[in-house]
Short mmCIF file of C-alpha atoms in Angstrom, two decimals:
data_model
loop_
_atom_site.label_atom_id
_atom_site.label_comp_id
_atom_site.label_asym_id
_atom_site.label_seq_id
_atom_site.Cartn_x
_atom_site.Cartn_y
_atom_site.Cartn_z
CA MET A 1 0.00 0.00 0.00
CA LYS A 2 1.32 3.44 -0.98
CA GLY A 3 0.04 6.97 -0.62
CA GLU A 4 -0.90 8.96 2.48
CA MET A 5 -2.47 8.00 5.80
CA ASN A 6 -3.87 9.72 8.86
CA ALA A 7 -1.69 9.71 11.97
CA MET A 8 -1.37 11.35 15.37
CA VAL A 9 2.13 12.84 15.52
CA MET A 10 4.24 14.08 18.43
CA ASP A 11 6.48 16.89 17.20
CA ARG A 12 7.95 17.50 20.63
CA PRO A 13 7.15 16.40 24.19
CA GLY A 14 4.77 18.33 26.38
CA GLN A 15 2.40 19.28 23.57
CA PRO A 16 -0.80 17.71 22.24
CA LEU A 17 -0.42 15.32 19.35
CA THR A 18 -1.22 16.63 15.88
CA TYR A 19 -3.68 14.82 13.59
CA ARG A 20 -2.33 15.02 10.06
CA LYS A 21 -1.55 13.27 6.79
CA VAL A 22 1.81 11.53 6.45
CA ALA A 23 3.25 9.08 3.93
CA ILE A 24 2.34 5.41 4.34
CA PRO A 25 5.60 3.68 5.40
CA GLN A 26 7.02 1.02 3.09
CA PRO A 27 8.54 -2.22 4.41
CA ALA A 28 12.29 -2.76 4.22
CA SER A 29 13.94 -6.17 4.28
CA GLY A 30 12.61 -8.22 7.19
CA GLU A 31 9.69 -5.88 7.83
CA LEU A 32 5.92 -6.17 7.63
CA GLN A 33 3.67 -3.39 6.39
CA LEU A 34 0.57 -3.40 8.58
CA LYS A 35 -2.88 -1.84 8.42
CA VAL A 36 -3.74 -0.93 12.00
CA ILE A 37 -7.00 -2.31 13.36
CA ALA A 38 -6.56 -0.83 16.83
CA CYS A 39 -3.90 0.53 19.17
CA GLY A 40 -4.17 0.64 22.93
CA VAL A 41 -3.43 3.83 24.83
CA CYS A 42 -0.84 2.90 27.44
CA ARG A 43 0.50 4.78 30.44
CA THR A 44 3.93 4.48 28.83
CA ASP A 45 2.57 6.65 26.01
CA LEU A 46 1.93 9.33 28.62
CA HIS A 47 5.51 9.04 29.87
CA VAL A 48 6.75 9.50 26.29
CA ILE A 49 4.40 12.37 25.42
CA ASP A 50 4.90 14.16 28.74
CA GLY A 51 8.69 13.99 28.36
CA GLU A 52 9.39 11.63 31.25
CA LEU A 53 11.07 9.22 28.82
CA THR A 54 13.66 11.49 27.35
CA THR A 55 15.03 10.04 24.07
CA PRO A 56 12.10 9.64 21.67
CA LYS A 57 12.37 9.66 17.90
CA LEU A 58 11.09 13.03 16.66
CA PRO A 59 8.73 13.53 15.04
CA LEU A 60 7.11 10.39 16.48
CA ILE A 61 3.95 8.38 15.95
CA PRO A 62 3.32 6.87 19.42
CA GLY A 63 1.57 3.63 20.30
CA HIS A 64 2.77 0.09 21.04
CA GLU A 65 -0.31 -2.03 21.83
CA ILE A 66 -1.15 -2.80 18.23
CA ILE A 67 -3.50 -5.22 16.50
CA ALA A 68 -3.00 -5.05 12.73
CA ARG A 69 -3.45 -6.85 9.42
CA VAL A 70 -0.49 -7.67 7.16
CA THR A 71 -0.73 -5.77 3.86
CA ALA A 72 2.79 -6.31 2.46
CA PHE A 73 6.25 -7.46 3.48
CA GLY A 74 9.85 -6.93 2.57
CA SER A 75 12.34 -9.53 1.45
CA GLY A 76 13.43 -12.20 3.90
CA VAL A 77 10.16 -12.38 5.83
CA ALA A 78 8.97 -15.89 6.69
CA GLY A 79 5.95 -17.15 8.60
CA PHE A 80 3.49 -14.41 7.65
CA ARG A 81 1.05 -13.91 4.79
CA VAL A 82 -0.95 -10.93 3.57
CA GLY A 83 -4.16 -10.81 5.60
CA ASP A 84 -2.72 -12.33 8.78
CA ILE A 85 -3.76 -10.63 12.03
CA ILE A 86 -0.74 -9.89 14.19
CA GLY A 87 0.20 -8.06 17.36
CA VAL A 88 3.01 -5.52 17.68
CA PRO A 89 4.48 -4.98 21.18
CA TRP A 90 6.78 -2.44 22.84
CA LEU A 91 9.99 -4.32 22.02
CA GLY A 92 10.47 -3.70 18.32
CA TYR A 93 14.12 -4.58 17.63
CA THR A 94 17.16 -6.09 19.30
CA CYS A 95 20.70 -6.42 17.97
CA GLY A 96 21.14 -10.10 18.82
CA LYS A 97 24.86 -9.50 19.42
CA CYS A 98 25.33 -7.61 22.70
CA ARG A 99 26.10 -9.39 25.98
CA PHE A 100 22.47 -9.27 27.08
CA CYS A 101 21.07 -10.67 23.85
CA LEU A 102 23.67 -13.46 23.87
CA ALA A 103 22.69 -14.29 27.47
CA GLY A 104 19.00 -14.67 26.54
CA ARG A 105 18.04 -11.32 28.09
CA GLU A 106 17.02 -9.41 24.97
CA ASN A 107 14.76 -7.16 27.05
CA LEU A 108 17.98 -5.46 28.17
CA CYS A 109 19.55 -5.19 24.69
CA GLU A 110 22.01 -2.31 24.50
CA ARG A 111 20.74 -1.26 21.06
CA ALA A 112 17.05 -2.10 21.38
CA GLY A 113 14.34 -0.30 19.42
CA PHE A 114 10.96 0.40 21.00
CA THR A 115 7.66 0.72 19.17
CA GLY A 116 6.06 4.11 19.67
CA TYR A 117 9.23 5.55 21.24
CA THR A 118 12.32 5.09 19.09
CA LEU A 119 10.30 3.51 16.25
CA ASP A 120 7.03 4.86 14.84
CA GLY A 121 4.03 3.11 16.36
CA GLY A 122 0.34 2.48 16.02
CA TYR A 123 -1.40 5.85 16.40
CA ALA A 124 -1.82 5.73 12.63
CA GLU A 125 -3.61 3.86 9.88
CA PHE A 126 -0.45 1.95 8.85
CA LEU A 127 2.98 1.13 10.25
CA VAL A 128 5.96 -1.09 9.50
CA ALA A 129 7.44 -3.49 12.04
CA ASP A 130 10.28 -5.99 12.25
CA ALA A 131 8.60 -9.34 11.55
CA ARG A 132 10.77 -11.11 14.14
CA PHE A 133 9.13 -9.15 16.94
CA CYS A 134 5.50 -9.52 15.85
CA PHE A 135 3.14 -12.09 17.32
CA SER A 136 0.57 -14.10 15.41
CA MET A 137 -2.65 -13.43 17.32
CA PRO A 138 -4.59 -16.54 18.35
CA ALA A 139 -8.28 -17.04 17.61
CA GLY A 140 -10.42 -14.95 19.92
CA TYR A 141 -7.77 -12.23 20.18
CA GLN A 142 -7.78 -10.81 16.66
CA ASN A 143 -9.78 -7.65 17.31
CA ALA A 144 -9.61 -4.27 19.01
CA PHE A 145 -10.46 -5.74 22.41
CA ALA A 146 -7.11 -7.55 22.36
CA ALA A 147 -4.95 -4.44 21.89
CA PRO A 148 -4.22 -3.95 25.65
CA LEU A 149 -2.74 -7.45 25.79
CA LEU A 150 0.30 -6.24 23.79
CA CYS A 151 1.71 -4.22 26.71
CA ALA A 152 -0.58 -4.09 29.73
CA GLY A 153 -0.96 -7.84 29.37
CA LEU A 154 2.62 -8.68 28.42
CA ILE A 155 4.44 -6.47 30.91
CA GLY A 156 1.95 -7.35 33.63
CA PHE A 157 2.52 -11.03 32.91
CA ARG A 158 6.31 -10.64 32.99
CA SER A 159 5.92 -8.97 36.41
CA TYR A 160 3.62 -11.77 37.57
CA ARG A 161 6.06 -14.48 36.42
CA MET A 162 8.74 -12.99 38.68
CA ILE A 163 6.71 -13.92 41.74
CA ARG A 164 7.44 -17.30 43.30
CA PRO A 165 4.86 -19.91 42.21
CA ASP A 166 3.94 -20.65 45.83
CA ALA A 167 2.81 -17.04 46.45
CA VAL A 168 -0.95 -16.96 47.03
CA LYS A 169 -1.79 -13.55 48.48
CA ILE A 170 -0.82 -10.96 45.89
CA GLY A 171 -1.30 -7.20 46.09
CA LEU A 172 -1.77 -5.11 42.94
CA TYR A 173 -1.07 -1.41 43.48
CA GLY A 174 -2.83 0.63 40.80
CA PHE A 175 -5.83 -1.05 39.25
CA GLY A 176 -5.95 -0.25 35.55
CA ALA A 177 -5.29 -2.00 32.26
CA ALA A 178 -2.56 -4.38 33.47
CA ALA A 179 -4.16 -5.20 36.80
CA HIS A 180 -7.56 -6.14 35.39
CA ILE A 181 -5.88 -8.62 33.00
CA LEU A 182 -3.57 -10.04 35.68
CA THR A 183 -6.42 -10.49 38.13
CA GLN A 184 -8.26 -12.79 35.74
CA ILE A 185 -5.15 -14.92 35.17
CA ALA A 186 -4.29 -15.07 38.87
CA LYS A 187 -7.82 -15.98 39.87
CA ALA A 188 -7.78 -18.88 37.40
CA GLN A 189 -4.66 -20.09 39.24
CA ASN A 190 -6.39 -19.89 42.63
CA LYS A 191 -4.48 -16.81 43.79
CA GLN A 192 -6.00 -14.21 46.11
CA ILE A 193 -5.82 -10.67 44.75
CA PHE A 194 -5.77 -7.56 46.93
CA ALA A 195 -6.33 -4.41 44.85
CA PHE A 196 -5.03 -1.02 46.01
CA THR A 197 -6.28 2.16 44.33
CA ARG A 198 -6.11 5.90 44.83
CA GLU A 199 -7.71 7.16 48.03
CA GLY A 200 -11.45 7.62 47.49
CA ASP A 201 -11.55 5.86 44.11
CA THR A 202 -14.46 3.61 44.98
CA GLU A 203 -15.30 3.14 41.29
CA SER A 204 -11.94 1.45 40.64
CA GLN A 205 -12.31 -0.60 43.80
CA LEU A 206 -15.69 -1.90 42.65
CA PHE A 207 -14.19 -2.57 39.22
CA ALA A 208 -11.43 -4.63 40.86
CA ILE A 209 -13.98 -6.72 42.73
CA ARG A 210 -15.93 -7.32 39.52
CA MET A 211 -12.72 -8.49 37.84
CA GLY A 212 -12.13 -11.04 40.60
CA ALA A 213 -10.17 -9.33 43.40
CA GLY A 214 -11.05 -10.65 46.83
CA TRP A 215 -10.41 -7.27 48.51
CA ALA A 216 -10.10 -3.71 47.24
CA GLY A 217 -9.26 -0.55 49.10
CA SER A 218 -7.11 2.57 49.28
CA SER A 219 -3.35 2.33 48.75
CA LEU A 220 -3.10 4.33 51.99
CA SER A 221 -4.87 1.58 53.92
CA GLU A 222 -3.05 -1.23 55.66
CA ALA A 223 -3.41 -4.55 53.86
CA PRO A 224 -6.07 -6.69 55.60
CA GLU A 225 -3.61 -9.63 55.62
CA ARG A 226 0.12 -10.05 55.19
CA LEU A 227 0.85 -10.48 51.49
CA ASP A 228 3.18 -12.98 49.85
CA ALA A 229 4.00 -10.57 47.03
CA ALA A 230 3.08 -7.22 45.54
CA ILE A 231 3.19 -5.77 42.03
CA ILE A 232 3.30 -1.99 41.76
CA LEU A 233 1.68 -0.89 38.50
CA ALA A 234 1.09 2.79 39.35
CA PRO A 235 4.03 5.17 38.66
CA SER A 236 4.16 6.33 42.29
CA GLY A 237 7.43 5.83 44.15
CA GLU A 238 5.77 6.29 47.53
CA LEU A 239 4.04 2.94 47.01
CA VAL A 240 7.36 1.07 47.32
CA PRO A 241 7.79 1.43 51.11
CA LYS A 242 4.02 0.91 51.51
CA ALA A 243 4.17 -2.39 49.61
CA LEU A 244 7.26 -3.51 51.56
CA LYS A 245 5.31 -2.85 54.74
CA ASP A 246 2.37 -4.91 53.45
CA VAL A 247 4.33 -8.03 52.44
CA ASP A 248 5.28 -10.79 54.87
CA LYS A 249 8.77 -12.16 55.54
CA ALA A 250 10.47 -13.16 52.27
CA GLY A 251 7.83 -11.15 50.43
CA GLN A 252 8.54 -9.83 46.95
CA VAL A 253 7.78 -6.35 45.65
CA ILE A 254 7.87 -6.05 41.85
CA CYS A 255 7.86 -2.62 40.17
CA GLY A 256 6.17 -3.16 36.83
CA GLY A 257 6.39 0.30 35.28
CA ILE A 258 8.97 1.83 32.95
CA HIS A 259 8.89 5.13 34.87
CA MET A 260 8.18 5.94 38.51
CA SER A 261 8.41 9.02 40.68
CA ASP A 262 11.24 9.09 43.21
CA ILE A 263 11.12 6.45 45.93
CA PRO A 264 11.23 8.09 49.36
CA ALA A 265 13.75 6.98 51.96
CA PHE A 266 12.55 4.11 54.13
CA PRO A 267 14.01 2.24 57.12
CA TYR A 268 15.99 -0.93 56.49
CA ALA A 269 13.50 -2.75 58.75
CA LEU A 270 10.99 -2.72 55.87
CA LEU A 271 13.41 -4.64 53.64
CA TRP A 272 14.82 -6.91 56.32
CA GLU A 273 13.67 -10.53 56.82
CA GLU A 274 14.60 -11.34 53.22
CA ARG A 275 12.04 -9.15 51.52
CA SER A 276 13.09 -8.19 48.00
CA LEU A 277 12.52 -5.30 45.61
CA GLN A 278 12.85 -5.74 41.84
CA SER A 279 12.08 -3.76 38.68
CA VAL A 280 10.81 -5.05 35.35
CA ALA A 281 12.31 -3.82 32.08
CA ASN A 282 10.58 -4.32 28.74
CA LEU A 283 9.79 -7.89 27.63
CA THR A 284 11.22 -10.77 25.65
CA ARG A 285 9.65 -12.67 22.81
CA GLU A 286 9.54 -15.68 25.09
CA ASP A 287 7.38 -13.67 27.50
CA GLY A 288 4.90 -13.16 24.67
CA GLN A 289 4.86 -16.81 23.70
CA ALA A 290 4.32 -17.86 27.33
CA PHE A 291 1.60 -15.24 27.76
CA PHE A 292 -0.42 -16.45 24.79
CA ARG A 293 -0.01 -20.06 25.94
CA GLN A 294 -1.43 -18.98 29.29
CA LEU A 295 -4.39 -17.28 27.62
CA ALA A 296 -5.25 -20.59 25.96
CA LEU A 297 -5.52 -22.10 29.46
CA SER A 298 -7.25 -19.17 31.16
CA PRO A 299 -8.89 -16.76 28.67
CA VAL A 300 -9.32 -13.13 29.66
CA LYS A 301 -11.74 -10.41 28.67
CA THR A 302 -10.50 -6.85 28.50
CA GLN A 303 -12.55 -3.90 29.69
CA THR A 304 -12.10 -1.28 26.98
CA THR A 305 -13.22 2.21 26.08
CA PHE A 306 -12.95 2.91 22.35
CA PHE A 307 -11.87 6.19 20.75
CA LYS A 308 -11.34 7.31 17.15
CA LEU A 309 -7.76 7.94 16.02
CA SER A 310 -8.45 11.69 15.93
CA GLU A 311 -9.55 11.50 19.60
CA ALA A 312 -6.16 10.29 20.86
CA ASN A 313 -5.50 13.46 22.87
CA ASP A 314 -8.83 13.03 24.66
CA ALA A 315 -8.03 9.39 25.41
CA LEU A 316 -4.62 10.36 26.80
CA GLN A 317 -6.12 13.06 28.99
CA GLN A 318 -8.73 10.68 30.39
CA LEU A 319 -5.98 8.18 31.18
CA ARG A 320 -3.87 10.92 32.77
CA ALA A 321 -6.83 11.93 34.96
CA GLY A 322 -7.55 8.35 36.04
CA LYS A 323 -10.94 8.29 34.32
CA VAL A 324 -10.36 5.14 32.25
CA LYS A 325 -11.52 1.90 33.85
CA GLY A 326 -9.63 -0.90 32.19
CA ALA A 327 -7.98 0.25 28.97
CA ALA A 328 -8.46 2.96 26.33
CA VAL A 329 -8.13 1.83 22.71
CA LEU A 330 -7.94 3.78 19.43
CA VAL A 331 -9.88 1.98 16.72
CA MET A 332 -8.89 2.50 13.07
CA ASP A 333 -10.54 -0.51 11.38
CA GLU A 334 -13.42 -2.88 11.94
CA ILE A 335 -13.58 -4.66 15.31
#
């Protein structure tokens, strides 16, 4: 496909995106050209657009939770055909040669490319993507409802996999797109979910209960029971000492976000007794394969609010204000 397309473009951080015509990108060797069906609106997009992630490609088309249809491909592409429905995640390229790639830790690649950050993403009618980092979407997940799975689902699942299998009582701090997917998976595995939200956000607490949490309350409240583990999904550093206080001996606290405000000082006593604190960076292709295998065992349903491509700034503002329950998704093609 050649010609022009509509896209939402970031010319520089800290400003609203601009809706305008740009050239349809053409696939190079190893790339797929994709017609976007839908693209989720992720909190990481806010960090990019608000300038908290500081090295974006400019101008940039954001977006990295992409469901799309293959329209063409460059030389050297195998395993895909025109018409296939695929998913495009945050990790868009790795070098395959650095010490991290060679050690099987491509999420830490020293020359990685990231969709919607250093590579143009899915806030557009078309994009190109490295075929090696695209996922074939399984039946039941080939529509706009599946878009949040490509980051909220994948990064949430990577965070969840870091918890010891014997952990039962798990706290989720920040109940949005990732948490509502994780809760469904954890419940299917007989875990107990404790959901922590902003003070006074009873709507999100009720949403958490509907999704399967056994308890929901304010992140300022003491956990009703000692937790085996906690995943912090909100970008609030002050939640780190709170979560450490909530977990039991040997408890794990996993920070699932790419950006977080400064963590305040806390006494060593909160970390003592073999509690641990760990961050999560990006994802690997193996994470994606494991995630989709898990969905075959325990299907999930995403709670989504749909917006037109031209309404991306409104969707971002609603997410920024905490008004989105579940996930916001830009829809460019039929659902």
